[in-house]
Structure formats: structure tokens, C-alpha cells
Amino acid sequence: MMKNKKLLYGIVILFLIGLSLFIWNSYQIQVRERKCGIENCHGLDITCGPNIPEVCDMMYMIGDNCRQYASCQTINGQCQLQKTMQFDACKVCVEKCTEDFDDDSIGLSQCESQCIE
């Protein structure tokens, strides 16, 4: 009779541990899905989603200054890129600089620095 109680308690404890792990895992998935932010660190092609880097490297790429005018927001349950008019103007300016100074990195850098208002 005593062995049956221990066995029953063991089964109940294992069940509760399994249930706890299942609930915790489900919670973590929901938290991850609720995150909404910029997923990439550099450039003008910004992607939004839950995979937000904890740290970005200090490398600079052309167009990085424009990123201050964009953000990711959850709208109607969807993580979406929100651009301001300043972002669009900055992006057009940087793309023009890239065309005009394709082989001149100093000229490109000087041109791009003037794209920020």
C-alpha cells in the first residue's frame, strides 16, 4: 500500500512538472511573438519583427543616419514599419548620393551627411 502511494505521488509530481514546463514554454512563445522592433542593424532596408538584436556592432553603413526617422510598431496585431516623411526624404537623398558618388567614398560620405535635416 505504501509503495502505491509513493508511485502515485511520483506520477502526480511528474505530471505537475510537465504541465508547468508546457505552460512556461507557451508563455515564452507568446512573449516572443508580442515583441516588435527593428530586426536588422544597418542600412535603409529595415525589417520589423520579433527577432530584435540585443546588440548591434559599431560598423556604419550608408543610410544608417536615416534610421532615426523609422520605427516598428504593432498595429492591428501586425508588426509594421512606421516611416516618417523625414525617413523617406533622407532615403531618397542617400540613394541619390549613392548614384552620384558610386566610386568616390569621400564624396559619398560628405553627400550623405547633408541628407539629415
Coordinates of N, CA, C and O in Angstrom, one line a residue:
M1 N 0.8 -1.2 0.0 CA 0.0 0.0 0.0 C 0.9 1.3 0.0 O 0.5 2.2 -0.7
M2 N 2.0 1.2 0.8 CA 2.9 2.4 0.9 C 3.6 2.6 -0.5 O 3.8 3.8 -0.9
K3 N 3.9 1.6 -1.2 CA 4.6 1.7 -2.5 C 3.6 2.3 -3.5 O 4.0 3.1 -4.3
N4 N 2.4 2.0 -3.4 CA 1.4 2.6 -4.3 C 1.2 4.1 -4.1 O 1.1 4.9 -5.1
K5 N 1.3 4.5 -2.9 CA 1.2 6.0 -2.6 C 2.4 6.7 -3.1 O 2.2 7.8 -3.7
K6 N 3.6 6.1 -2.9 CA 4.8 6.8 -3.4 C 4.7 6.8 -4.9 O 5.1 7.9 -5.5
L7 N 4.3 5.8 -5.6 CA 4.2 5.7 -7.0 C 3.2 6.8 -7.5 O 3.4 7.5 -8.5
L8 N 2.0 6.9 -6.8 CA 1.0 7.9 -7.2 C 1.5 9.3 -7.0 O 1.4 10.1 -7.9
Y9 N 2.2 9.5 -5.9 CA 2.8 10.9 -5.6 C 3.8 11.2 -6.7 O 3.9 12.3 -7.2
G10 N 4.6 10.2 -7.1 CA 5.7 10.4 -8.1 C 5.0 10.8 -9.4 O 5.5 11.7 -10.1
I11 N 4.0 10.1 -9.8 CA 3.3 10.3 -11.1 C 2.7 11.7 -11.0 O 2.8 12.5 -12.0
V12 N 2.0 12.1 -9.9 CA 1.4 13.4 -9.8 C 2.5 14.5 -9.9 O 2.3 15.5 -10.6
I13 N 3.6 14.3 -9.2 CA 4.7 15.3 -9.3 C 5.2 15.4 -10.7 O 5.4 16.6 -11.2
L14 N 5.5 14.3 -11.4 CA 6.0 14.4 -12.8 C 4.9 15.1 -13.7 O 5.3 15.8 -14.6
F15 N 3.7 14.8 -13.5 CA 2.6 15.4 -14.2 C 2.6 16.9 -14.0 O 2.6 17.7 -15.0
L16 N 2.8 17.4 -12.8 CA 2.8 18.8 -12.5 C 4.0 19.5 -13.0 O 3.9 20.6 -13.6
I17 N 5.2 18.8 -13.0 CA 6.4 19.4 -13.6 C 6.2 19.5 -15.1 O 6.5 20.5 -15.7
G18 N 5.7 18.5 -15.7 CA 5.4 18.5 -17.2 C 4.4 19.6 -17.6 O 4.7 20.4 -18.5
L19 N 3.4 19.7 -16.8 CA 2.4 20.8 -17.0 C 3.0 22.2 -16.9 O 2.8 23.1 -17.7
S20 N 3.8 22.3 -15.8 CA 4.5 23.6 -15.6 C 5.4 24.0 -16.8 O 5.4 25.1 -17.2
L21 N 6.2 23.0 -17.2 CA 7.1 23.3 -18.4 C 6.3 23.6 -19.6 O 6.7 24.5 -20.4
F22 N 5.2 22.9 -19.9 CA 4.4 23.2 -21.0 C 3.8 24.7 -21.0 O 3.8 25.4 -21.9
I23 N 3.3 25.1 -19.8 CA 2.8 26.4 -19.6 C 3.9 27.5 -19.8 O 3.7 28.5 -20.5
W24 N 5.0 27.2 -19.2 CA 6.2 28.1 -19.3 C 6.6 28.3 -20.8 O 6.8 29.4 -21.2
N25 N 6.7 27.2 -21.5 CA 7.1 27.3 -22.9 C 6.0 28.0 -23.7 O 6.4 28.9 -24.6
S26 N 4.8 27.8 -23.5 CA 3.7 28.5 -24.2 C 3.8 30.0 -23.9 O 3.6 30.9 -24.8
Y27 N 4.1 30.4 -22.6 CA 4.2 31.8 -22.3 C 5.4 32.4 -23.0 O 5.3 33.5 -23.5
Q28 N 6.5 31.7 -23.1 CA 7.7 32.3 -23.7 C 7.4 32.5 -25.2 O 7.9 33.5 -25.8
I29 N 6.7 31.6 -25.9 CA 6.4 31.8 -27.3 C 5.5 33.0 -27.5 O 5.7 33.8 -28.4
Q30 N 4.5 33.2 -26.6 CA 3.6 34.4 -26.7 C 4.4 35.6 -26.5 O 4.2 36.6 -27.2
V31 N 5.3 35.7 -25.5 CA 6.1 36.9 -25.3 C 7.0 37.2 -26.5 O 7.1 38.3 -26.9
R32 N 7.6 36.2 -27.1 CA 8.4 36.3 -28.2 C 7.6 36.9 -29.4 O 8.1 37.7 -30.1
E33 N 6.4 36.4 -29.6 CA 5.6 36.8 -30.7 C 5.1 38.3 -30.5 O 4.7 38.9 -31.4
R34 N 5.0 38.7 -29.2 CA 4.5 40.1 -29.0 C 5.6 41.1 -29.2 O 5.3 42.3 -29.4
K35 N 6.8 40.7 -29.2 CA 7.9 41.7 -29.5 C 7.8 42.2 -30.9 O 7.5 41.5 -31.8
C36 N 8.1 43.5 -31.0 CA 8.0 44.1 -32.3 C 9.1 45.2 -32.3 O 9.1 46.1 -31.5
G37 N 10.1 45.0 -33.2 CA 11.2 46.0 -33.3 C 11.9 45.8 -34.6 O 11.6 45.0 -35.4
I38 N 12.9 46.7 -34.8 CA 13.8 46.6 -36.0 C 14.7 45.4 -35.8 O 15.4 45.3 -34.8
E39 N 14.7 44.5 -36.8 CA 15.4 43.3 -36.7 C 16.8 43.4 -37.3 O 17.7 42.5 -37.0
N40 N 17.1 44.3 -38.1 CA 18.4 44.5 -38.7 C 19.1 45.8 -38.2 O 18.4 46.7 -37.8
C41 N 20.4 45.8 -38.2 CA 21.1 46.9 -37.6 C 21.5 48.0 -38.5 O 21.8 49.1 -38.0
H42 N 21.6 47.8 -39.8 CA 22.2 48.8 -40.7 C 21.4 48.9 -42.0 O 20.7 48.0 -42.4
G43 N 21.6 50.0 -42.6 CA 21.0 50.2 -44.0 C 19.6 50.8 -44.0 O 19.0 51.0 -43.0
L44 N 19.2 51.0 -45.2 CA 17.9 51.6 -45.5 C 16.7 50.6 -45.6 O 15.6 50.9 -45.5
D45 N 17.1 49.3 -45.8 CA 16.1 48.3 -45.9 C 15.8 47.7 -44.5 O 16.5 46.8 -44.0
I46 N 14.8 48.3 -43.8 CA 14.5 48.0 -42.4 C 13.5 46.9 -42.4 O 12.4 47.0 -43.1
T47 N 13.7 45.9 -41.6 CA 12.7 44.8 -41.4 C 12.2 44.8 -39.9 O 13.0 45.1 -39.0
C48 N 11.0 44.6 -39.8 CA 10.4 44.6 -38.4 C 9.9 43.2 -38.1 O 9.5 42.4 -38.9
G49 N 10.0 42.9 -36.8 CA 9.5 41.6 -36.3 C 10.0 41.4 -34.9 O 10.5 42.3 -34.2
P50 N 9.9 40.1 -34.4 CA 10.2 39.8 -33.0 C 11.7 39.5 -32.8 O 12.1 39.5 -31.6
N51 N 12.5 39.3 -33.9 CA 13.9 39.0 -33.7 C 14.8 40.2 -33.6 O 15.6 40.5 -34.5
I52 N 14.6 40.9 -32.5 CA 15.3 42.2 -32.3 C 16.7 41.9 -31.7 O 16.8 41.2 -30.7
P53 N 17.8 42.3 -32.4 CA 19.1 42.1 -31.9 C 19.3 42.8 -30.5 O 18.9 43.9 -30.3
E54 N 20.0 42.1 -29.6 CA 20.3 42.7 -28.3 C 21.4 43.7 -28.5 O 21.3 44.7 -27.8
V55 N 22.3 43.5 -29.4 CA 23.4 44.5 -29.6 C 23.7 44.5 -31.1 O 23.7 43.5 -31.8
C56 N 24.0 45.7 -31.6 CA 24.5 45.9 -32.9 C 25.9 46.3 -32.9 O 26.4 46.9 -32.0
D57 N 26.7 45.9 -33.9 CA 28.1 46.3 -34.0 C 28.2 47.8 -34.3 O 27.2 48.5 -34.6
M58 N 29.4 48.3 -34.1 CA 29.6 49.8 -34.3 C 29.9 50.2 -35.7 O 30.2 51.3 -36.0
M59 N 29.8 49.2 -36.6 CA 30.1 49.5 -38.0 C 29.0 50.5 -38.5 O 27.9 50.4 -38.1
Y60 N 29.4 51.4 -39.4 CA 28.5 52.3 -40.0 C 28.3 52.0 -41.5 O 29.2 51.7 -42.2
M61 N 27.0 52.0 -41.9 CA 26.7 51.8 -43.3 C 26.0 53.0 -43.8 O 25.3 53.7 -43.1
I62 N 26.1 53.2 -45.1 CA 25.4 54.4 -45.7 C 23.9 54.2 -45.5 O 23.4 53.2 -45.7
G63 N 23.3 55.3 -45.0 CA 21.9 55.3 -44.7 C 21.5 55.1 -43.3 O 20.4 55.2 -42.9
D64 N 22.5 54.7 -42.5 CA 22.2 54.4 -41.1 C 21.6 55.7 -40.4 O 20.8 55.5 -39.5
N65 N 22.1 56.8 -40.8 CA 21.5 58.1 -40.1 C 20.0 58.2 -40.3 O 19.4 58.8 -39.5
C66 N 19.5 57.7 -41.4 CA 18.1 57.9 -41.8 C 17.2 57.0 -40.8 O 16.1 57.3 -40.6
R67 N 17.8 56.0 -40.3 CA 17.0 55.0 -39.4 C 16.4 55.7 -38.2 O 15.4 55.2 -37.7
Q68 N 17.0 56.8 -37.8 CA 16.4 57.5 -36.6 C 15.0 58.0 -36.9 O 14.2 58.3 -36.0
Y69 N 14.6 58.0 -38.1 CA 13.2 58.5 -38.5 C 12.3 57.4 -38.8 O 11.2 57.6 -39.3
A70 N 12.6 56.2 -38.4 CA 11.7 55.0 -38.6 C 11.7 54.2 -37.3 O 12.6 54.2 -36.5
S71 N 10.6 53.5 -37.2 CA 10.4 52.6 -36.0 C 9.4 51.5 -36.4 O 8.8 51.5 -37.5
C72 N 9.4 50.5 -35.6 CA 8.4 49.4 -35.8 C 7.4 49.4 -34.7 O 7.7 49.7 -33.5
Q73 N 6.1 49.3 -35.1 CA 5.0 49.3 -34.2 C 4.0 48.2 -34.5 O 3.8 47.9 -35.6
T74 N 3.4 47.7 -33.4 CA 2.3 46.8 -33.6 C 1.0 47.5 -33.9 O 0.5 48.3 -33.1
I75 N 0.4 47.3 -35.1 CA -0.8 47.9 -35.5 C -1.8 46.8 -35.9 O -1.4 46.0 -36.8
N76 N -2.9 46.7 -35.3 CA -3.9 45.6 -35.5 C -3.3 44.2 -35.4 O -3.5 43.4 -36.3
G77 N -2.4 44.1 -34.5 CA -1.7 42.8 -34.2 C -0.6 42.5 -35.2 O 0.0 41.4 -35.1
Q78 N -0.2 43.4 -36.1 CA 0.9 43.2 -37.0 C 2.0 44.1 -36.7 O 1.8 45.3 -36.5
C79 N 3.2 43.6 -36.7 CA 4.4 44.4 -36.5 C 4.8 45.0 -37.8 O 5.1 44.3 -38.8
Q80 N 4.7 46.4 -37.9 CA 4.9 47.1 -39.1 C 5.9 48.2 -39.0 O 6.0 48.8 -38.0
L81 N 6.5 48.5 -40.1 CA 7.5 49.6 -40.2 C 6.7 50.9 -40.3 O 5.7 51.0 -41.1
Q82 N 7.0 51.8 -39.5 CA 6.4 53.2 -39.5 C 7.5 54.2 -39.9 O 8.5 54.4 -39.1
K83 N 7.4 54.7 -41.1 CA 8.3 55.7 -41.6 C 7.7 57.1 -41.5 O 6.6 57.3 -41.7
T84 N 8.6 58.1 -41.2 CA 8.2 59.5 -41.2 C 8.5 60.1 -42.6 O 9.3 59.4 -43.4
M85 N 8.0 61.3 -42.8 CA 8.4 62.0 -44.1 C 9.9 62.2 -44.1 O 10.5 62.2 -45.1
Q86 N 10.5 62.4 -42.9 CA 12.0 62.7 -42.8 C 12.7 61.4 -43.3 O 13.7 61.5 -44.0
F87 N 12.2 60.2 -42.9 CA 12.9 59.0 -43.4 C 12.8 58.9 -44.9 O 13.9 58.6 -45.5
D88 N 11.7 59.1 -45.5 CA 11.5 59.0 -46.9 C 12.4 60.0 -47.6 O 13.1 59.6 -48.6
A89 N 12.5 61.2 -47.1 CA 13.3 62.3 -47.8 C 14.8 61.9 -47.6 O 15.6 62.0 -48.6
C90 N 15.2 61.4 -46.4 CA 16.6 61.0 -46.2 C 17.0 59.9 -47.1 O 18.0 59.9 -47.7
K91 N 16.1 58.9 -47.2 CA 16.4 57.7 -48.1 C 16.6 58.1 -49.5 O 17.5 57.7 -50.2
V92 N 15.7 59.0 -50.0 CA 15.8 59.4 -51.4 C 17.1 60.2 -51.6 O 17.9 60.0 -52.6
C93 N 17.5 61.0 -50.6 CA 18.8 61.7 -50.7 C 20.0 60.8 -50.7 O 20.9 60.9 -51.5
V94 N 19.9 59.8 -49.8 CA 21.1 58.9 -49.7 C 21.2 58.0 -51.0 O 22.3 57.8 -51.5
E95 N 20.0 57.6 -51.5 CA 20.1 56.8 -52.8 C 20.6 57.7 -53.9 O 21.4 57.2 -54.8
K96 N 20.3 59.0 -53.9 CA 20.9 59.9 -55.0 C 22.4 60.0 -54.8 O 23.1 60.0 -55.7
C97 N 22.8 60.2 -53.5 CA 24.2 60.3 -53.2 C 25.0 59.0 -53.7 O 26.1 59.1 -54.3
T98 N 24.4 57.9 -53.5 CA 25.0 56.6 -53.9 C 25.1 56.5 -55.4 O 26.1 56.1 -55.9
E99 N 24.1 57.0 -56.1 CA 24.2 57.1 -57.6 C 25.3 58.1 -58.0 O 26.1 57.7 -58.9
D100 N 25.3 59.2 -57.4 CA 26.2 60.3 -57.9 C 27.7 60.0 -57.5 O 28.6 60.5 -58.2
F101 N 27.9 59.4 -56.4 CA 29.3 59.2 -55.9 C 29.6 57.7 -55.7 O 30.2 57.3 -54.8
D102 N 29.2 56.9 -56.7 CA 29.4 55.5 -56.7 C 30.8 55.0 -56.4 O 31.1 54.1 -55.6
D103 N 31.8 55.7 -57.0 CA 33.2 55.3 -56.9 C 34.0 56.3 -56.0 O 35.2 56.2 -56.0
D104 N 33.3 57.2 -55.3 CA 34.0 58.2 -54.5 C 33.5 58.1 -53.1 O 32.5 58.7 -52.8
S105 N 34.2 57.3 -52.2 CA 33.6 57.1 -50.9 C 33.7 58.4 -50.0 O 32.8 58.6 -49.2
I106 N 34.6 59.3 -50.3 CA 34.7 60.6 -49.5 C 33.5 61.5 -50.0 O 32.8 62.0 -49.1
G107 N 33.3 61.6 -51.3 CA 32.2 62.4 -51.8 C 30.8 61.8 -51.3 O 29.9 62.6 -50.9
L108 N 30.7 60.5 -51.3 CA 29.5 59.8 -50.8 C 29.2 60.1 -49.4 O 28.1 60.5 -49.0
S109 N 30.3 60.1 -48.6 CA 30.1 60.3 -47.1 C 29.7 61.8 -46.9 O 28.8 62.1 -46.1
Q110 N 30.4 62.7 -47.6 CA 30.0 64.1 -47.5 C 28.6 64.4 -47.9 O 27.9 65.2 -47.3
C111 N 28.2 63.8 -49.1 CA 26.9 64.0 -49.6 C 25.8 63.4 -48.6 O 24.9 64.1 -48.3
E112 N 26.1 62.2 -48.1 CA 25.1 61.6 -47.2 C 25.0 62.4 -45.9 O 23.9 62.5 -45.3
S113 N 26.0 63.0 -45.4 CA 25.9 63.8 -44.2 C 25.0 65.0 -44.3 O 24.5 65.5 -43.3
Q114 N 24.7 65.4 -45.5 CA 23.8 66.5 -45.8 C 22.4 66.1 -45.9 O 21.5 66.9 -46.1
C115 N 22.1 64.8 -45.9 CA 20.8 64.3 -46.1 C 20.0 64.4 -44.8 O 18.7 64.3 -44.8
I116 N 20.6 64.6 -43.7 CA 19.9 64.6 -42.4 C 19.5 66.1 -42.1 O 20.4 67.0 -42.3
E117 N 18.3 66.3 -41.8 CA 17.8 67.7 -41.5 C 18.0 68.0 -40.1 O 17.9 67.3 -39.2

